[in-house]
């Protein structure tokens, strides 16, 4: 707890940028352009990282920061100050480094959409100790042309409107008086303290844009309500904000009990025994085991938060040989001349696999015995 308090006291904040040379553009034109783009949607960090084969380091599970009033009081708008870095780039970086840089936000937004890093039901380390337990915090990625900038602010505005609806908050611009639900990081520095950053003002100014213009765009989408409140829209019109998917409260893993090698490729299941969209775990992978659980009369091993594999892929089952048996590799090629002799018991893992039309049982990583050799 002392360490957490010390970290929060650091006022961990996302980097800002000095105001660049201003590009003169009519902000009303930018908002008009933004509204011509459909919402690109929300993707969750766990999905993005799984596609890259990267472990999700759940910030909220490790550091559950409760809001001072039980729910968010508004949204803080940041910008990354990292030219050409996408939301995916930022997602991967912050997932890896948040415990070293003491910084984290709820979502990254770019021209392609929103990547939500963690549940907005809990605070993060984004705008200093005064703001961190008050606000949802969203980072806008820097784009390098006006069209992509308009797409980015459009995605950002719709996501912010979703957040306001989700927590029954009304749009109120806090930039000028420090009172409201939509804040810039600069406004936090000015009115609340604990940080000295001024984003996203400099980045917005580059495009002749401002927080007032962004507020107008959020208000536009907020007033549209949710899809349930509106008639269906055509594909060539702006998609109204969809209600955010309720996030589960963060789960905390028990202490690991073992590290074991997976012998048979394994799907990843949830706590209900339903296969997830996570990548298949490959034979030879070392798994950290957090315990076991019987789901629908089948034994599973827990390998992560709400992640399980069938136990037989790791623990195996003894089977008696009825014939002498050679060993084969994953291509169905016989390995050496050594035999396993009939009458002995051999541990096999998982179900049968088919290699070049023949059925085998795995007995080790890249070692197989023909099914016909067992009783």
mmCIF file of C-alpha atoms in Angstrom:
data_model
loop_
_atom_site.group_PDB
_atom_site.id
_atom_site.type_symbol
_atom_site.label_atom_id
_atom_site.label_comp_id
_atom_site.label_asym_id
_atom_site.label_seq_id
_atom_site.Cartn_x
_atom_site.Cartn_y
_atom_site.Cartn_z
ATOM 1 C CA UNK A 1 0.000 0.000 0.000
ATOM 2 C CA UNK A 2 2.842 2.402 0.873
ATOM 3 C CA UNK A 3 4.374 1.721 -2.519
ATOM 4 C CA UNK A 4 1.079 2.407 -4.286
ATOM 5 C CA UNK A 5 0.581 5.666 -2.399
ATOM 6 C CA UNK A 6 4.103 6.708 -3.265
ATOM 7 C CA UNK A 7 3.502 5.938 -6.900
ATOM 8 C CA UNK A 8 0.283 7.923 -6.979
ATOM 9 C CA UNK A 9 2.026 10.804 -5.271
ATOM 10 C CA UNK A 10 4.446 10.975 -8.152
ATOM 11 C CA UNK A 11 1.606 12.414 -10.200
ATOM 12 C CA UNK A 12 2.393 9.996 -12.979
ATOM 13 C CA UNK A 13 1.315 11.646 -16.179
ATOM 14 C CA UNK A 14 1.407 11.091 -19.883
ATOM 15 C CA UNK A 15 3.958 13.148 -21.803
ATOM 16 C CA UNK A 16 2.886 16.392 -23.404
ATOM 17 C CA UNK A 17 4.256 18.462 -26.243
ATOM 18 C CA UNK A 18 5.006 22.122 -26.768
ATOM 19 C CA UNK A 19 2.667 23.902 -29.135
ATOM 20 C CA UNK A 20 3.917 23.300 -32.692
ATOM 21 C CA UNK A 21 3.543 25.664 -35.579
ATOM 22 C CA UNK A 22 -0.173 26.190 -36.089
ATOM 23 C CA UNK A 23 -1.919 25.049 -39.234
ATOM 24 C CA UNK A 24 -4.849 27.378 -39.894
ATOM 25 C CA UNK A 25 -7.978 25.293 -40.467
ATOM 26 C CA UNK A 26 -11.593 26.078 -39.674
ATOM 27 C CA UNK A 27 -12.462 23.960 -36.631
ATOM 28 C CA UNK A 28 -16.104 23.817 -37.680
ATOM 29 C CA UNK A 29 -14.930 22.265 -40.938
ATOM 30 C CA UNK A 30 -12.950 19.647 -39.001
ATOM 31 C CA UNK A 31 -16.011 18.673 -36.977
ATOM 32 C CA UNK A 32 -18.107 18.547 -40.144
ATOM 33 C CA UNK A 33 -15.487 16.281 -41.703
ATOM 34 C CA UNK A 34 -15.324 14.155 -38.556
ATOM 35 C CA UNK A 35 -19.076 13.549 -38.617
ATOM 36 C CA UNK A 36 -18.803 12.015 -42.077
ATOM 37 C CA UNK A 37 -16.806 9.113 -40.612
ATOM 38 C CA UNK A 38 -18.407 6.070 -39.024
ATOM 39 C CA UNK A 39 -17.289 4.986 -35.579
ATOM 40 C CA UNK A 40 -14.469 2.481 -35.942
ATOM 41 C CA UNK A 41 -15.407 0.674 -32.740
ATOM 42 C CA UNK A 42 -13.788 -0.491 -29.501
ATOM 43 C CA UNK A 43 -11.252 -3.301 -29.243
ATOM 44 C CA UNK A 44 -9.956 -4.595 -25.928
ATOM 45 C CA UNK A 45 -6.261 -4.722 -25.072
ATOM 46 C CA UNK A 46 -6.425 -8.421 -24.234
ATOM 47 C CA UNK A 47 -7.559 -9.147 -27.805
ATOM 48 C CA UNK A 48 -4.847 -6.989 -29.371
ATOM 49 C CA UNK A 49 -2.107 -8.502 -27.232
ATOM 50 C CA UNK A 50 -3.316 -12.059 -27.800
ATOM 51 C CA UNK A 51 -2.983 -11.507 -31.549
ATOM 52 C CA UNK A 52 0.651 -10.579 -30.941
ATOM 53 C CA UNK A 53 1.248 -13.506 -28.575
ATOM 54 C CA UNK A 54 1.812 -11.084 -25.675
ATOM 55 C CA UNK A 55 0.645 -11.611 -22.097
ATOM 56 C CA UNK A 56 -1.883 -9.052 -20.871
ATOM 57 C CA UNK A 57 -0.598 -7.316 -17.730
ATOM 58 C CA UNK A 58 -3.873 -6.292 -16.112
ATOM 59 C CA UNK A 59 -3.347 -2.894 -14.492
ATOM 60 C CA UNK A 60 -6.633 -2.819 -12.583
ATOM 61 C CA UNK A 61 -6.144 -6.315 -11.185
ATOM 62 C CA UNK A 62 -2.767 -5.259 -9.784
ATOM 63 C CA UNK A 63 -3.777 -1.713 -8.774
ATOM 64 C CA UNK A 64 -7.537 -1.386 -8.237
ATOM 65 C CA UNK A 65 -7.973 2.386 -7.762
ATOM 66 C CA UNK A 66 -11.459 3.109 -6.473
ATOM 67 C CA UNK A 67 -13.081 6.386 -7.492
ATOM 68 C CA UNK A 68 -13.581 8.751 -4.585
ATOM 69 C CA UNK A 69 -17.334 9.000 -5.254
ATOM 70 C CA UNK A 70 -17.809 5.406 -6.373
ATOM 71 C CA UNK A 71 -17.840 6.208 -10.102
ATOM 72 C CA UNK A 72 -16.030 8.495 -12.569
ATOM 73 C CA UNK A 73 -16.778 12.217 -12.404
ATOM 74 C CA UNK A 74 -15.777 12.870 -15.999
ATOM 75 C CA UNK A 75 -13.179 12.215 -18.699
ATOM 76 C CA UNK A 76 -9.675 13.650 -19.140
ATOM 77 C CA UNK A 77 -8.470 14.068 -22.730
ATOM 78 C CA UNK A 78 -4.763 13.459 -23.391
ATOM 79 C CA UNK A 79 -2.628 13.171 -26.502
ATOM 80 C CA UNK A 80 0.374 10.883 -26.774
ATOM 81 C CA UNK A 81 3.024 13.337 -28.053
ATOM 82 C CA UNK A 82 4.445 10.411 -30.029
ATOM 83 C CA UNK A 83 4.140 11.158 -33.765
ATOM 84 C CA UNK A 84 3.135 8.191 -35.944
ATOM 85 C CA UNK A 85 2.625 5.834 -32.970
ATOM 86 C CA UNK A 86 -0.694 4.015 -33.383
ATOM 87 C CA UNK A 87 -3.110 2.945 -30.674
ATOM 88 C CA UNK A 88 -1.805 -0.597 -31.141
ATOM 89 C CA UNK A 89 1.797 0.589 -30.659
ATOM 90 C CA UNK A 90 0.844 2.429 -27.479
ATOM 91 C CA UNK A 91 -1.165 -0.528 -26.198
ATOM 92 C CA UNK A 92 1.815 -2.863 -26.513
ATOM 93 C CA UNK A 93 4.236 -0.349 -24.988
ATOM 94 C CA UNK A 94 2.122 0.555 -21.957
ATOM 95 C CA UNK A 95 1.162 -3.066 -21.321
ATOM 96 C CA UNK A 96 4.877 -3.848 -21.074
ATOM 97 C CA UNK A 97 6.107 -0.743 -19.259
ATOM 98 C CA UNK A 98 3.396 0.623 -16.957
ATOM 99 C CA UNK A 99 4.991 -0.895 -13.871
ATOM 100 C CA UNK A 100 8.279 0.831 -14.763
ATOM 101 C CA UNK A 101 7.033 4.230 -15.967
ATOM 102 C CA UNK A 102 4.150 4.512 -13.461
ATOM 103 C CA UNK A 103 1.737 5.633 -16.153
ATOM 104 C CA UNK A 104 -1.438 4.122 -17.619
ATOM 105 C CA UNK A 105 -4.719 5.256 -19.190
ATOM 106 C CA UNK A 106 -8.076 3.653 -19.896
ATOM 107 C CA UNK A 107 -7.941 3.823 -23.688
ATOM 108 C CA UNK A 108 -5.894 4.821 -26.718
ATOM 109 C CA UNK A 109 -7.644 6.261 -29.765
ATOM 110 C CA UNK A 110 -6.443 6.739 -33.327
ATOM 111 C CA UNK A 111 -7.931 6.965 -36.805
ATOM 112 C CA UNK A 112 -8.666 3.218 -36.825
ATOM 113 C CA UNK A 113 -10.617 3.024 -33.569
ATOM 114 C CA UNK A 114 -10.390 2.700 -29.793
ATOM 115 C CA UNK A 115 -8.308 0.218 -27.803
ATOM 116 C CA UNK A 116 -9.592 0.009 -24.233
ATOM 117 C CA UNK A 117 -6.763 -0.934 -21.906
ATOM 118 C CA UNK A 118 -8.689 -1.622 -18.708
ATOM 119 C CA UNK A 119 -12.117 -1.241 -17.167
ATOM 120 C CA UNK A 120 -13.240 2.380 -16.699
ATOM 121 C CA UNK A 121 -14.827 1.210 -13.431
ATOM 122 C CA UNK A 122 -11.432 1.813 -11.789
ATOM 123 C CA UNK A 123 -8.962 4.687 -11.863
ATOM 124 C CA UNK A 124 -5.564 4.775 -13.581
ATOM 125 C CA UNK A 125 -2.224 6.634 -13.401
ATOM 126 C CA UNK A 126 -2.612 9.324 -16.053
ATOM 127 C CA UNK A 127 -3.003 12.855 -14.693
ATOM 128 C CA UNK A 128 -1.551 13.008 -11.200
ATOM 129 C CA UNK A 129 -2.798 11.978 -7.762
ATOM 130 C CA UNK A 130 -5.678 14.465 -7.592
ATOM 131 C CA UNK A 131 -7.255 13.371 -10.882
ATOM 132 C CA UNK A 132 -6.445 9.671 -10.956
ATOM 133 C CA UNK A 133 -9.281 8.636 -8.642
ATOM 134 C CA UNK A 134 -11.802 10.951 -10.310
ATOM 135 C CA UNK A 135 -11.682 10.552 -14.070
ATOM 136 C CA UNK A 136 -11.679 8.155 -16.993
ATOM 137 C CA UNK A 137 -8.569 9.020 -19.022
ATOM 138 C CA UNK A 138 -8.246 8.713 -22.786
ATOM 139 C CA UNK A 139 -5.163 9.213 -24.990
ATOM 140 C CA UNK A 140 -5.517 10.480 -28.567
ATOM 141 C CA UNK A 141 -2.718 9.371 -30.902
ATOM 142 C CA UNK A 142 -1.013 11.893 -33.183
ATOM 143 C CA UNK A 143 -1.916 11.723 -36.878
ATOM 144 C CA UNK A 144 0.053 13.321 -39.706
ATOM 145 C CA UNK A 145 -2.710 14.661 -41.953
ATOM 146 C CA UNK A 146 -5.992 16.487 -41.503
ATOM 147 C CA UNK A 147 -8.241 13.676 -42.749
ATOM 148 C CA UNK A 148 -6.786 11.200 -40.248
ATOM 149 C CA UNK A 149 -6.895 13.814 -37.481
ATOM 150 C CA UNK A 150 -10.633 14.196 -38.134
ATOM 151 C CA UNK A 151 -11.098 10.417 -37.962
ATOM 152 C CA UNK A 152 -9.190 10.279 -34.690
ATOM 153 C CA UNK A 153 -11.151 13.032 -32.940
ATOM 154 C CA UNK A 154 -14.371 11.486 -34.254
ATOM 155 C CA UNK A 155 -13.550 8.126 -32.638
ATOM 156 C CA UNK A 156 -12.453 9.928 -29.474
ATOM 157 C CA UNK A 157 -15.624 12.026 -29.230
ATOM 158 C CA UNK A 158 -17.936 9.044 -29.712
ATOM 159 C CA UNK A 159 -16.067 6.981 -27.128
ATOM 160 C CA UNK A 160 -16.225 9.859 -24.623
ATOM 161 C CA UNK A 161 -19.969 10.217 -25.293
ATOM 162 C CA UNK A 162 -20.330 6.491 -24.557
ATOM 163 C CA UNK A 163 -18.509 6.899 -21.256
ATOM 164 C CA UNK A 164 -20.732 9.812 -20.228
ATOM 165 C CA UNK A 165 -23.882 7.819 -21.002
ATOM 166 C CA UNK A 166 -22.545 4.761 -19.210
ATOM 167 C CA UNK A 167 -22.029 6.632 -15.943
ATOM 168 C CA UNK A 168 -25.058 8.948 -16.263
ATOM 169 C CA UNK A 169 -22.919 12.054 -16.690
ATOM 170 C CA UNK A 170 -23.878 15.076 -18.789
ATOM 171 C CA UNK A 171 -21.417 16.946 -21.036
ATOM 172 C CA UNK A 172 -19.994 19.981 -19.236
ATOM 173 C CA UNK A 173 -16.825 21.708 -20.414
ATOM 174 C CA UNK A 174 -14.394 22.063 -17.490
ATOM 175 C CA UNK A 175 -11.601 23.721 -19.471
ATOM 176 C CA UNK A 176 -12.437 27.316 -18.512
ATOM 177 C CA UNK A 177 -13.592 27.037 -14.907
ATOM 178 C CA UNK A 178 -12.391 23.679 -13.590
ATOM 179 C CA UNK A 179 -15.957 22.466 -13.165
ATOM 180 C CA UNK A 180 -17.479 19.851 -15.424
ATOM 181 C CA UNK A 181 -17.181 16.395 -16.915
ATOM 182 C CA UNK A 182 -14.897 16.951 -19.920
ATOM 183 C CA UNK A 183 -11.358 17.968 -18.999
ATOM 184 C CA UNK A 184 -8.089 18.421 -20.829
ATOM 185 C CA UNK A 185 -4.859 17.398 -19.128
ATOM 186 C CA UNK A 186 -4.031 21.117 -19.225
ATOM 187 C CA UNK A 187 -7.195 21.907 -17.258
ATOM 188 C CA UNK A 188 -6.215 19.339 -14.620
ATOM 189 C CA UNK A 189 -2.833 21.081 -14.281
ATOM 190 C CA UNK A 190 -4.494 24.493 -14.016
ATOM 191 C CA UNK A 191 -7.357 23.778 -11.632
ATOM 192 C CA UNK A 192 -6.456 20.604 -9.704
ATOM 193 C CA UNK A 193 -2.659 20.398 -9.737
ATOM 194 C CA UNK A 194 -0.521 17.344 -9.155
ATOM 195 C CA UNK A 195 0.693 17.571 -12.762
ATOM 196 C CA UNK A 196 2.051 20.285 -15.059
ATOM 197 C CA UNK A 197 1.189 18.972 -18.521
ATOM 198 C CA UNK A 198 -0.719 20.994 -21.110
ATOM 199 C CA UNK A 199 -1.931 18.411 -23.617
ATOM 200 C CA UNK A 200 -3.815 18.138 -25.869
ATOM 201 C CA UNK A 201 -3.751 21.901 -26.520
ATOM 202 C CA UNK A 202 -0.541 21.979 -28.565
ATOM 203 C CA UNK A 203 -1.540 19.073 -30.779
ATOM 204 C CA UNK A 204 -5.036 20.467 -31.313
ATOM 205 C CA UNK A 205 -3.620 23.921 -32.151
ATOM 206 C CA UNK A 206 -1.543 22.376 -34.929
ATOM 207 C CA UNK A 207 -4.804 21.709 -36.756
ATOM 208 C CA UNK A 208 -6.544 24.951 -35.753
ATOM 209 C CA UNK A 209 -8.621 22.967 -33.274
ATOM 210 C CA UNK A 210 -9.356 23.382 -29.553
ATOM 211 C CA UNK A 211 -10.925 21.680 -26.563
ATOM 212 C CA UNK A 212 -14.021 23.832 -27.105
ATOM 213 C CA UNK A 213 -14.353 22.356 -30.593
ATOM 214 C CA UNK A 214 -13.844 18.856 -29.228
ATOM 215 C CA UNK A 215 -16.493 19.480 -26.571
ATOM 216 C CA UNK A 216 -18.943 20.496 -29.316
ATOM 217 C CA UNK A 217 -18.281 17.201 -31.104
ATOM 218 C CA UNK A 218 -18.799 15.160 -27.928
ATOM 219 C CA UNK A 219 -22.021 17.053 -27.211
ATOM 220 C CA UNK A 220 -23.235 16.338 -30.752
ATOM 221 C CA UNK A 221 -22.838 12.587 -30.263
ATOM 222 C CA UNK A 222 -24.066 12.614 -26.679
ATOM 223 C CA UNK A 223 -27.308 14.281 -27.779
ATOM 224 C CA UNK A 224 -27.880 11.486 -30.289
ATOM 225 C CA UNK A 225 -28.160 9.072 -27.385
ATOM 226 C CA UNK A 226 -27.496 5.362 -27.852
ATOM 227 C CA UNK A 227 -28.660 3.170 -30.776
ATOM 228 C CA UNK A 228 -31.589 1.994 -28.656
ATOM 229 C CA UNK A 229 -32.790 5.612 -28.504
ATOM 230 C CA UNK A 230 -32.515 6.295 -32.228
ATOM 231 C CA UNK A 231 -33.928 4.979 -35.470
ATOM 232 C CA UNK A 232 -31.552 2.837 -37.559
ATOM 233 C CA UNK A 233 -29.053 4.855 -39.565
ATOM 234 C CA UNK A 234 -27.792 4.340 -43.101
ATOM 235 C CA UNK A 235 -24.275 3.057 -43.686
ATOM 236 C CA UNK A 236 -23.240 6.392 -45.164
ATOM 237 C CA UNK A 237 -24.175 8.358 -42.048
ATOM 238 C CA UNK A 238 -22.323 8.637 -38.784
ATOM 239 C CA UNK A 239 -22.824 5.663 -36.502
ATOM 240 C CA UNK A 240 -24.171 6.884 -33.155
ATOM 241 C CA UNK A 241 -22.308 5.837 -30.025
ATOM 242 C CA UNK A 242 -22.980 2.286 -28.900
ATOM 243 C CA UNK A 243 -23.288 1.488 -25.214
ATOM 244 C CA UNK A 244 -19.996 0.368 -23.743
ATOM 245 C CA UNK A 245 -19.766 -3.301 -22.858
ATOM 246 C CA UNK A 246 -19.980 -3.628 -19.081
ATOM 247 C CA UNK A 247 -16.573 -4.636 -17.818
ATOM 248 C CA UNK A 248 -16.072 -7.300 -15.209
ATOM 249 C CA UNK A 249 -14.518 -6.323 -11.939
ATOM 250 C CA UNK A 250 -10.835 -7.178 -12.029
ATOM 251 C CA UNK A 251 -9.980 -10.674 -10.883
ATOM 252 C CA UNK A 252 -6.839 -11.437 -8.946
ATOM 253 C CA UNK A 253 -4.955 -14.643 -9.691
ATOM 254 C CA UNK A 254 -4.062 -16.960 -6.825
ATOM 255 C CA UNK A 255 -0.421 -17.786 -6.224
ATOM 256 C CA UNK A 256 1.035 -20.088 -8.913
ATOM 257 C CA UNK A 257 1.385 -23.710 -7.876
ATOM 258 C CA UNK A 258 3.576 -25.065 -10.673
ATOM 259 C CA UNK A 259 5.156 -24.517 -14.075
ATOM 260 C CA UNK A 260 4.451 -27.297 -16.559
ATOM 261 C CA UNK A 261 5.109 -27.986 -20.231
ATOM 262 C CA UNK A 262 2.170 -28.382 -22.571
ATOM 263 C CA UNK A 263 2.508 -31.608 -24.590
ATOM 264 C CA UNK A 264 -0.618 -31.380 -26.775
ATOM 265 C CA UNK A 265 -1.829 -28.203 -28.500
ATOM 266 C CA UNK A 266 -4.578 -26.722 -26.336
ATOM 267 C CA UNK A 267 -7.495 -24.362 -26.775
ATOM 268 C CA UNK A 268 -8.001 -21.759 -24.048
ATOM 269 C CA UNK A 269 -11.366 -21.951 -22.268
ATOM 270 C CA UNK A 270 -13.217 -19.613 -19.926
ATOM 271 C CA UNK A 271 -14.586 -20.452 -16.479
ATOM 272 C CA UNK A 272 -17.718 -21.934 -18.085
ATOM 273 C CA UNK A 273 -15.775 -24.345 -20.272
ATOM 274 C CA UNK A 274 -16.440 -22.314 -23.425
ATOM 275 C CA UNK A 275 -13.575 -21.937 -25.899
ATOM 276 C CA UNK A 276 -12.292 -18.354 -26.103
ATOM 277 C CA UNK A 277 -10.901 -16.437 -29.077
ATOM 278 C CA UNK A 278 -7.401 -16.526 -27.587
ATOM 279 C CA UNK A 279 -4.720 -18.210 -29.719
ATOM 280 C CA UNK A 280 -4.253 -21.958 -29.315
ATOM 281 C CA UNK A 281 -1.431 -22.780 -26.920
ATOM 282 C CA UNK A 282 1.218 -24.758 -28.779
ATOM 283 C CA UNK A 283 2.857 -27.964 -27.580
ATOM 284 C CA UNK A 284 6.143 -27.173 -25.860
ATOM 285 C CA UNK A 285 4.805 -23.989 -24.240
ATOM 286 C CA UNK A 286 5.655 -23.542 -20.565
ATOM 287 C CA UNK A 287 2.497 -22.780 -18.608
ATOM 288 C CA UNK A 288 2.228 -21.211 -15.178
ATOM 289 C CA UNK A 289 -0.456 -23.176 -13.334
ATOM 290 C CA UNK A 290 -2.625 -21.418 -10.749
ATOM 291 C CA UNK A 291 -4.708 -24.416 -9.722
ATOM 292 C CA UNK A 292 -7.300 -26.734 -11.218
ATOM 293 C CA UNK A 293 -11.043 -26.717 -11.585
ATOM 294 C CA UNK A 294 -13.673 -29.219 -12.677
ATOM 295 C CA UNK A 295 -16.001 -27.706 -15.267
ATOM 296 C CA UNK A 296 -18.853 -29.818 -16.626
ATOM 297 C CA UNK A 297 -17.240 -32.975 -15.190
ATOM 298 C CA UNK A 298 -13.946 -32.265 -16.962
ATOM 299 C CA UNK A 299 -10.695 -31.260 -15.273
ATOM 300 C CA UNK A 300 -9.057 -27.989 -16.337
ATOM 301 C CA UNK A 301 -5.889 -26.194 -15.251
ATOM 302 C CA UNK A 302 -6.035 -22.445 -14.694
ATOM 303 C CA UNK A 303 -3.327 -20.571 -16.631
ATOM 304 C CA UNK A 304 -4.555 -16.963 -16.282
ATOM 305 C CA UNK A 305 -7.479 -14.745 -15.342
ATOM 306 C CA UNK A 306 -10.516 -16.685 -16.611
ATOM 307 C CA UNK A 307 -8.213 -18.822 -18.779
ATOM 308 C CA UNK A 308 -8.095 -22.615 -18.600
ATOM 309 C CA UNK A 309 -6.728 -25.554 -20.595
ATOM 310 C CA UNK A 310 -7.889 -29.166 -20.494
ATOM 311 C CA UNK A 311 -5.729 -30.922 -17.908
ATOM 312 C CA UNK A 312 -5.041 -34.017 -20.031
ATOM 313 C CA UNK A 313 -3.010 -31.862 -22.450
ATOM 314 C CA UNK A 314 -0.550 -31.275 -19.601
ATOM 315 C CA UNK A 315 -0.925 -34.189 -17.187
ATOM 316 C CA UNK A 316 -1.634 -37.006 -19.628
ATOM 317 C CA UNK A 317 -3.060 -40.478 -19.073
ATOM 318 C CA UNK A 318 -1.374 -43.883 -18.795
ATOM 319 C CA UNK A 319 -2.316 -46.364 -21.525
ATOM 320 C CA UNK A 320 -1.137 -50.006 -21.946
ATOM 321 C CA UNK A 321 0.672 -50.936 -25.158
ATOM 322 C CA UNK A 322 -0.677 -54.004 -26.929
ATOM 323 C CA UNK A 323 2.059 -53.955 -29.614
ATOM 324 C CA UNK A 324 5.681 -52.909 -29.786
ATOM 325 C CA UNK A 325 5.760 -49.314 -31.005
ATOM 326 C CA UNK A 326 8.147 -46.971 -32.791
ATOM 327 C CA UNK A 327 8.299 -43.226 -32.144
ATOM 328 C CA UNK A 328 7.367 -40.667 -34.817
ATOM 329 C CA UNK A 329 7.852 -36.912 -35.149
ATOM 330 C CA UNK A 330 5.279 -34.268 -36.046
ATOM 331 C CA UNK A 331 5.697 -35.009 -39.754
ATOM 332 C CA UNK A 332 4.976 -38.711 -39.326
ATOM 333 C CA UNK A 333 8.623 -39.675 -39.802
ATOM 334 C CA UNK A 334 9.976 -42.507 -37.649
ATOM 335 C CA UNK A 335 12.553 -41.365 -35.109
ATOM 336 C CA UNK A 336 15.447 -43.829 -34.706
ATOM 337 C CA UNK A 337 15.052 -47.561 -34.172
ATOM 338 C CA UNK A 338 14.210 -47.660 -30.474
ATOM 339 C CA UNK A 339 10.925 -49.290 -29.539
ATOM 340 C CA UNK A 340 8.414 -49.101 -26.742
ATOM 341 C CA UNK A 341 7.500 -52.667 -25.811
ATOM 342 C CA UNK A 342 4.059 -54.147 -25.444
ATOM 343 C CA UNK A 343 2.765 -54.727 -21.948
ATOM 344 C CA UNK A 344 4.247 -51.442 -20.705
ATOM 345 C CA UNK A 345 2.210 -48.376 -19.829
ATOM 346 C CA UNK A 346 2.913 -45.164 -21.742
ATOM 347 C CA UNK A 347 1.602 -41.724 -20.799
ATOM 348 C CA UNK A 348 -0.269 -40.055 -23.649
ATOM 349 C CA UNK A 349 -1.492 -36.459 -23.731
ATOM 350 C CA UNK A 350 -4.776 -35.013 -24.929
ATOM 351 C CA UNK A 351 -6.755 -36.513 -27.767
ATOM 352 C CA UNK A 352 -5.662 -38.257 -30.925
ATOM 353 C CA UNK A 353 -3.932 -36.256 -33.649
ATOM 354 C CA UNK A 354 -3.878 -37.053 -37.349
ATOM 355 C CA UNK A 355 -0.584 -36.882 -39.251
ATOM 356 C CA UNK A 356 -0.663 -37.671 -42.971
ATOM 357 C CA UNK A 357 -3.881 -39.619 -42.564
ATOM 358 C CA UNK A 358 -2.706 -41.761 -39.624
ATOM 359 C CA UNK A 359 -3.810 -41.352 -36.010
ATOM 360 C CA UNK A 360 -1.282 -40.872 -33.212
ATOM 361 C CA UNK A 361 -1.140 -40.077 -29.513
ATOM 362 C CA UNK A 362 1.399 -37.474 -28.342
ATOM 363 C CA UNK A 363 3.707 -38.877 -25.658
ATOM 364 C CA UNK A 364 6.082 -35.897 -25.467
ATOM 365 C CA UNK A 365 6.775 -32.687 -27.361
ATOM 366 C CA UNK A 366 7.074 -33.699 -31.040
ATOM 367 C CA UNK A 367 6.971 -37.414 -30.181
ATOM 368 C CA UNK A 368 4.058 -39.599 -31.234
ATOM 369 C CA UNK A 369 2.994 -43.251 -31.124
ATOM 370 C CA UNK A 370 0.426 -44.803 -33.458
ATOM 371 C CA UNK A 371 -2.982 -45.225 -31.849
ATOM 372 C CA UNK A 372 -3.208 -48.814 -33.121
ATOM 373 C CA UNK A 373 -0.416 -49.882 -30.769
ATOM 374 C CA UNK A 374 -2.585 -49.288 -27.709
ATOM 375 C CA UNK A 375 -5.364 -51.473 -26.354
#
